[in-house]
Coordinates of C-alpha atoms in Angstrom, one line a residue:
M7 CA 57.8 96.5 55.6
R8 CA 57.0 93.6 53.3
N9 CA 56.5 90.1 54.6
L10 CA 59.5 87.7 54.2
H11 CA 58.9 84.1 53.3
F12 CA 61.0 81.0 53.4
K13 CA 60.4 80.2 49.7
D14 CA 62.0 83.5 48.6
F15 CA 65.2 83.4 50.6
F16 CA 66.5 79.9 51.0
W17 CA 68.0 79.1 47.6
Y18 CA 71.6 78.4 46.7
P19 CA 73.5 78.8 43.4
D20 CA 74.9 75.3 43.4
L21 CA 72.2 72.9 42.1
T22 CA 73.5 70.0 44.3
S23 CA 73.7 72.1 47.5
T24 CA 71.0 71.8 50.2
A25 CA 72.3 74.7 52.3
G26 CA 68.9 76.6 52.1
Y27 CA 66.9 73.6 53.0
D28 CA 69.3 72.6 55.7
A29 CA 69.0 76.0 57.3
I30 CA 65.2 75.7 57.5
I31 CA 65.4 72.2 58.9
Q32 CA 67.8 73.3 61.6
Y33 CA 65.4 76.1 62.5
L34 CA 62.6 73.6 62.8
N35 CA 64.7 71.3 64.9
E36 CA 65.5 74.1 67.2
G37 CA 61.9 75.0 67.5
K38 CA 61.0 71.5 68.3
R39 CA 63.7 71.5 71.0
T40 CA 62.2 74.7 72.4
C41 CA 58.8 73.0 72.6
K42 CA 60.3 70.1 74.5
E43 CA 62.1 72.5 76.9
V44 CA 58.9 74.5 77.6
E45 CA 57.0 71.2 78.1
D46 CA 59.7 69.9 80.6
F47 CA 59.7 73.3 82.3
M48 CA 55.9 73.2 82.9
K49 CA 56.0 69.6 84.1
A50 CA 58.8 70.5 86.5
R51 CA 56.8 73.5 87.7
A52 CA 53.7 71.2 88.2
S53 CA 55.8 68.8 90.3
I54 CA 56.9 71.8 92.4
E55 CA 53.3 72.9 92.9
E56 CA 52.2 69.4 93.8
R57 CA 55.0 69.0 96.4
Y58 CA 54.1 72.4 97.8
A59 CA 50.4 71.5 97.9
K60 CA 51.1 68.2 99.8
D61 CA 53.4 69.9 102.3
L62 CA 50.9 72.7 102.8
L63 CA 48.1 70.1 103.3
G64 CA 50.2 68.3 105.9
L65 CA 50.9 71.6 107.6
S66 CA 47.2 72.4 107.8
K67 CA 46.6 69.1 109.7
K68 CA 49.1 70.0 112.4
V69 CA 48.0 71.2 115.8
C70 CA 47.7 75.0 115.9
G71 CA 45.9 76.7 118.8
H72 CA 44.3 73.5 120.1
N73 CA 44.1 74.9 123.6
E74 CA 43.0 78.4 122.6
M75 CA 39.3 79.4 123.1
N76 CA 36.5 81.6 122.0
T77 CA 37.0 84.1 119.1
L78 CA 40.7 83.5 118.6
K79 CA 40.2 79.8 118.4
R80 CA 37.6 80.3 115.7
S81 CA 40.0 82.5 113.8
L82 CA 42.8 79.9 114.1
D83 CA 40.4 77.2 112.9
V84 CA 39.5 79.3 109.9
F85 CA 43.2 79.9 109.3
K86 CA 43.9 76.1 109.2
L87 CA 40.9 75.5 107.0
Q88 CA 41.8 78.1 104.5
T89 CA 45.4 76.8 104.5
E90 CA 44.0 73.5 103.5
H91 CA 41.9 75.1 100.8
V92 CA 45.0 76.9 99.5
S93 CA 46.8 73.6 99.3
L94 CA 44.0 72.0 97.3
S95 CA 44.0 75.0 94.9
H96 CA 47.7 74.5 94.3
L97 CA 47.1 70.8 93.7
Q98 CA 44.5 71.8 91.1
L99 CA 47.0 74.2 89.6
A100 CA 49.5 71.4 89.3
Q101 CA 47.0 69.3 87.4
S102 CA 46.1 72.2 85.1
M103 CA 49.8 72.7 84.3
R104 CA 50.2 69.0 83.4
E105 CA 47.2 69.3 81.1
E106 CA 48.8 72.3 79.3
A107 CA 52.1 70.4 79.1
K108 CA 50.2 67.4 77.6
K109 CA 48.7 69.7 75.0
L110 CA 52.1 71.0 74.1
E111 CA 53.4 67.4 73.8
E112 CA 50.6 66.5 71.5
F113 CA 51.2 69.6 69.4
R114 CA 54.9 68.8 69.1
E115 CA 54.2 65.2 68.0
K116 CA 51.6 66.4 65.5
Q117 CA 54.1 68.8 63.9
K118 CA 56.7 66.0 63.9
E119 CA 54.4 63.7 61.9
G120 CA 53.5 66.6 59.5
R121 CA 57.2 67.2 58.8
K122 CA 58.1 63.5 58.4
K123 CA 56.5 62.9 55.0
I124 CA 57.8 66.2 53.6
E125 CA 61.3 65.6 54.7
Q126 CA 61.3 62.1 53.3
Q127 CA 60.1 63.4 49.9
M128 CA 62.8 66.2 49.9
D129 CA 65.5 63.8 51.0
A130 CA 64.6 61.4 48.1
L131 CA 64.6 64.4 45.6
H132 CA 68.0 65.6 46.9
K133 CA 69.5 62.2 46.4
Q134 CA 67.9 61.8 42.9
K135 CA 69.0 65.3 41.9
S136 CA 72.5 64.8 43.1
S137 CA 72.8 61.4 41.4
Q138 CA 71.4 62.7 38.1
F139 CA 73.6 65.7 38.2
K140 CA 76.7 63.4 38.5
R141 CA 75.5 61.3 35.6
T142 CA 75.0 64.4 33.6
M143 CA 78.4 65.8 34.3
D144 CA 80.0 62.4 33.5
S145 CA 78.1 62.2 30.2
K146 CA 79.2 65.8 29.5
K147 CA 82.8 64.8 30.0
T148 CA 82.3 61.8 27.7
Y149 CA 80.6 63.9 25.1
E150 CA 83.4 66.5 25.1
Q151 CA 86.0 63.8 24.8
K152 CA 84.2 62.1 21.9
C153 CA 84.0 65.5 20.2
R154 CA 87.8 66.0 20.6
D155 CA 88.3 62.5 19.2
K156 CA 86.1 63.3 16.2
E157 CA 88.0 66.6 15.5
E158 CA 91.3 64.7 15.8
A159 CA 90.1 62.0 13.4
D160 CA 88.9 64.7 10.9
Q161 CA 92.2 66.5 11.1
N162 CA 94.1 63.3 10.4
M163 CA 91.9 62.6 7.4
N164 CA 92.3 66.1 6.0
R165 CA 96.1 66.0 6.3
N166 CA 96.2 62.9 4.2
T167 CA 93.7 63.7 1.5
N168 CA 96.4 64.0 -1.2
T169 CA 98.1 60.7 -0.3
T170 CA 98.3 57.9 -2.9
N171 CA 98.0 55.3 -0.2
T172 CA 94.4 54.1 -0.6
K173 CA 94.4 51.8 2.4
L174 CA 95.5 54.7 4.7
V175 CA 92.9 56.9 3.4
E176 CA 90.1 54.3 3.9
K177 CA 91.4 53.7 7.4
L178 CA 91.4 57.4 8.3
Q179 CA 87.9 57.8 6.8
S180 CA 86.7 54.8 8.8
K181 CA 88.1 56.2 12.0
A182 CA 86.6 59.6 11.3
Q183 CA 83.2 58.0 10.6
Q184 CA 83.4 56.0 13.8
A185 CA 84.5 59.1 15.8
K186 CA 81.6 61.0 14.4
Q187 CA 79.1 58.3 15.4
N188 CA 80.6 58.1 18.9
A189 CA 80.4 61.9 19.3
E190 CA 76.8 61.9 18.1
E191 CA 75.9 59.1 20.5
A192 CA 77.7 60.9 23.4
D193 CA 75.8 64.1 22.4
R194 CA 72.5 62.2 22.5
L195 CA 73.2 60.7 25.9
Y196 CA 74.4 64.0 27.2
Q197 CA 71.2 65.8 26.0
Q198 CA 69.1 63.0 27.4
H199 CA 70.8 63.4 30.9
V200 CA 70.4 67.1 30.7
T201 CA 66.7 66.8 29.9
T202 CA 66.2 64.3 32.7
L203 CA 68.1 66.5 35.2
G204 CA 65.9 69.4 34.1
K205 CA 62.7 67.4 34.9
I206 CA 64.2 66.4 38.3
R207 CA 65.1 70.0 38.9
D208 CA 61.6 71.2 38.1
D209 CA 60.1 68.6 40.5
W210 CA 62.6 69.6 43.2
L211 CA 61.8 73.3 42.7
K212 CA 58.1 72.7 43.1
E213 CA 58.6 70.4 46.2
H214 CA 61.1 72.8 47.7
I215 CA 58.6 75.7 47.4
N216 CA 55.9 73.5 48.8
A217 CA 58.1 72.4 51.7
C218 CA 59.1 76.0 52.4
E219 CA 55.4 77.0 52.6
I220 CA 54.5 74.1 54.9
F221 CA 57.5 74.6 57.1
E222 CA 56.8 78.3 57.4
K223 CA 53.2 77.6 58.3
Q224 CA 54.4 75.1 61.0
S225 CA 56.8 77.7 62.4
V226 CA 54.0 80.3 62.6
E227 CA 51.8 77.8 64.4
R228 CA 54.6 76.8 66.7
I229 CA 55.4 80.3 67.7
N230 CA 51.7 81.1 68.2
F231 CA 51.1 77.9 70.2
L232 CA 54.1 78.5 72.5
R233 CA 53.2 82.1 73.0
N234 CA 49.6 81.1 74.0
T235 CA 50.8 78.3 76.2
V236 CA 53.1 80.5 78.2
W237 CA 50.4 83.1 78.4
T238 CA 48.0 80.6 79.7
H239 CA 50.6 79.3 82.2
L240 CA 51.0 82.9 83.6
N241 CA 47.3 83.4 83.8
Q242 CA 47.1 80.2 85.8
L243 CA 49.7 81.5 88.2
S244 CA 47.9 84.9 88.5
Q245 CA 44.6 83.2 89.1
Q246 CA 46.2 81.1 91.8
C247 CA 47.4 84.3 93.5
V248 CA 43.8 85.7 93.3
T249 CA 42.4 82.5 94.7
S250 CA 44.9 82.4 97.5
D251 CA 44.2 86.0 98.4
E252 CA 40.4 85.3 98.5
L253 CA 41.0 82.4 100.8
Y254 CA 43.3 84.5 103.0
E255 CA 40.7 87.2 103.0
E256 CA 38.4 84.8 104.8
V257 CA 41.0 84.5 107.5
R258 CA 41.4 88.2 107.7
R259 CA 37.6 88.6 108.1
S260 CA 37.6 86.0 110.9
L261 CA 40.5 87.9 112.6
E262 CA 38.5 91.1 112.4
Q263 CA 35.8 89.3 114.5
C264 CA 38.4 88.3 117.1
D265 CA 37.4 90.3 120.3
I266 CA 40.3 90.5 122.8
R267 CA 38.1 91.6 125.7
E268 CA 35.5 89.0 125.0
D269 CA 38.2 86.3 125.0
I270 CA 39.6 87.5 128.3
E271 CA 36.1 87.6 129.8
H272 CA 35.4 84.2 128.4
F273 CA 38.5 82.7 130.1
V274 CA 37.6 84.4 133.4
N275 CA 34.1 83.1 133.4
L276 CA 35.1 79.6 132.3
R277 CA 38.1 79.1 134.6
R278 CA 37.5 81.4 137.5
T279 CA 38.5 80.0 140.9
G280 CA 37.2 82.7 143.3
D281 CA 36.9 86.4 143.8
K282 CA 38.5 86.7 147.3
P283 CA 42.2 86.5 147.9
P284 CA 43.6 84.4 150.7
A285 CA 44.0 86.1 154.2
A286 CA 47.3 87.4 155.3
V287 CA 49.4 85.0 157.4
V288 CA 49.6 86.5 161.0
Y289 CA 52.4 86.2 163.5
E290 CA 51.8 84.0 166.5
N291 CA 54.0 84.5 169.5
F292 CA 55.1 81.1 170.9
Y293 CA 55.3 82.3 174.5
T294 CA 52.3 84.5 174.8
G295 CA 50.0 82.8 172.2
Q296 CA 49.1 86.3 170.9
R297 CA 48.5 86.8 167.2
S298 CA 49.5 89.9 165.4
P299 CA 48.7 90.5 161.7
T300 CA 51.4 93.1 161.6
G301 CA 54.5 94.2 163.3
P302 CA 58.2 93.4 163.3
P303 CA 59.4 89.8 163.3
P304 CA 59.8 88.3 166.8
S305 CA 63.0 88.6 168.7
R306 CA 64.8 85.5 169.8
M307 CA 65.5 87.1 173.3
P308 CA 63.4 85.8 176.2
P309 CA 60.6 87.9 177.6
P310 CA 61.2 90.2 180.6
V311 CA 61.7 88.4 183.9
G312 CA 58.8 90.2 185.5
R313 CA 56.3 88.5 183.3
R314 CA 57.4 85.0 184.2
G315 CA 59.3 83.4 187.1
P316 CA 63.0 83.2 187.1
L317 CA 64.7 80.8 184.8
P318 CA 65.4 77.5 186.6
D319 CA 68.9 77.0 188.0
P320 CA 70.7 74.8 185.5
T321 CA 72.6 73.3 188.5
Q322 CA 69.4 72.1 190.1
S323 CA 67.0 69.7 188.6
N324 CA 64.1 67.5 189.8
R325 CA 65.6 64.8 187.6
D326 CA 69.1 63.5 188.2
D327 CA 69.6 62.6 184.6
A328 CA 68.1 65.8 183.1
R329 CA 69.9 68.9 182.1
H330 CA 68.4 72.2 180.9
S331 CA 70.1 74.6 178.6
S332 CA 70.0 78.3 179.0
A333 CA 68.4 80.7 176.4
L334 CA 71.6 82.6 176.6
E335 CA 73.6 79.7 175.4
G336 CA 74.3 79.2 171.7
D337 CA 72.9 75.7 171.7
Y338 CA 69.8 76.7 173.6
S339 CA 66.8 74.3 173.1
V340 CA 63.5 73.8 174.8
I341 CA 64.0 70.0 174.5
Q342 CA 65.3 68.3 177.5
Y343 CA 67.8 65.6 177.2

């Protein structure tokens, strides 16, 4: 497949038309817009990375496992430290993205300046070509009209060649002569405008070809630059993934060193309070004073009568104002009142 070039496929039959040139300019403007869009995209992505890095950095400063101890505490400390390092790597990534976006901006401005002079020259040539073409067409109309006037004057003179009116013949001859001169002058001006238009056309053709070559070269550079910029952007993202994984691997290695039994033993040795449990609570009988570590709970019934003397008669008392309640009564109490 042969290479296609701007200079071979952006012509138009109408000399005053700028359709081919306008199509190229539109393509260049769209390319410039694409550069700006990619630039804005990368700046926005850099801002996202920066916000993420700052949030991650703040997260790495929060308390996490402060009260933990021994190997797990060391692993959690490494976890927080590597999280901080990941945040710093994302911050560096954001800076790298901004640098790439800056390069793209500079490239876009450079192409804009390179196009500016060419476009100004082409715009001036288009105006000059259009103006000269109009003058040429106007002179052509004048020339054709003068030629028709000359033919009419010649025909009038020929029709009256046999007339005896000398004054009429002289008048017709004078008009024919004047018409001839006018036609010759119109012809001269018409040829002059055609020649001038031809020179302008030659200059325009040369500049159009030159502009096509420059614009095609810019387009090739733009496509290549954008392709490389996006490629670099993706390489940065991939490298960030590798960097993050390497930092996370440090945490995984630390977790591999986390010994569960060692942490349990460390806690026991550090916070131990004793190796003997408290003694069992024994039952102490209120009446007998005997202690029994086991056995059923005490009964609320009084001991057998044989073990102690008979209960005092509630109707008799050594104190006139005292009254004793019976154990068989529902409101029995050992308190006297």
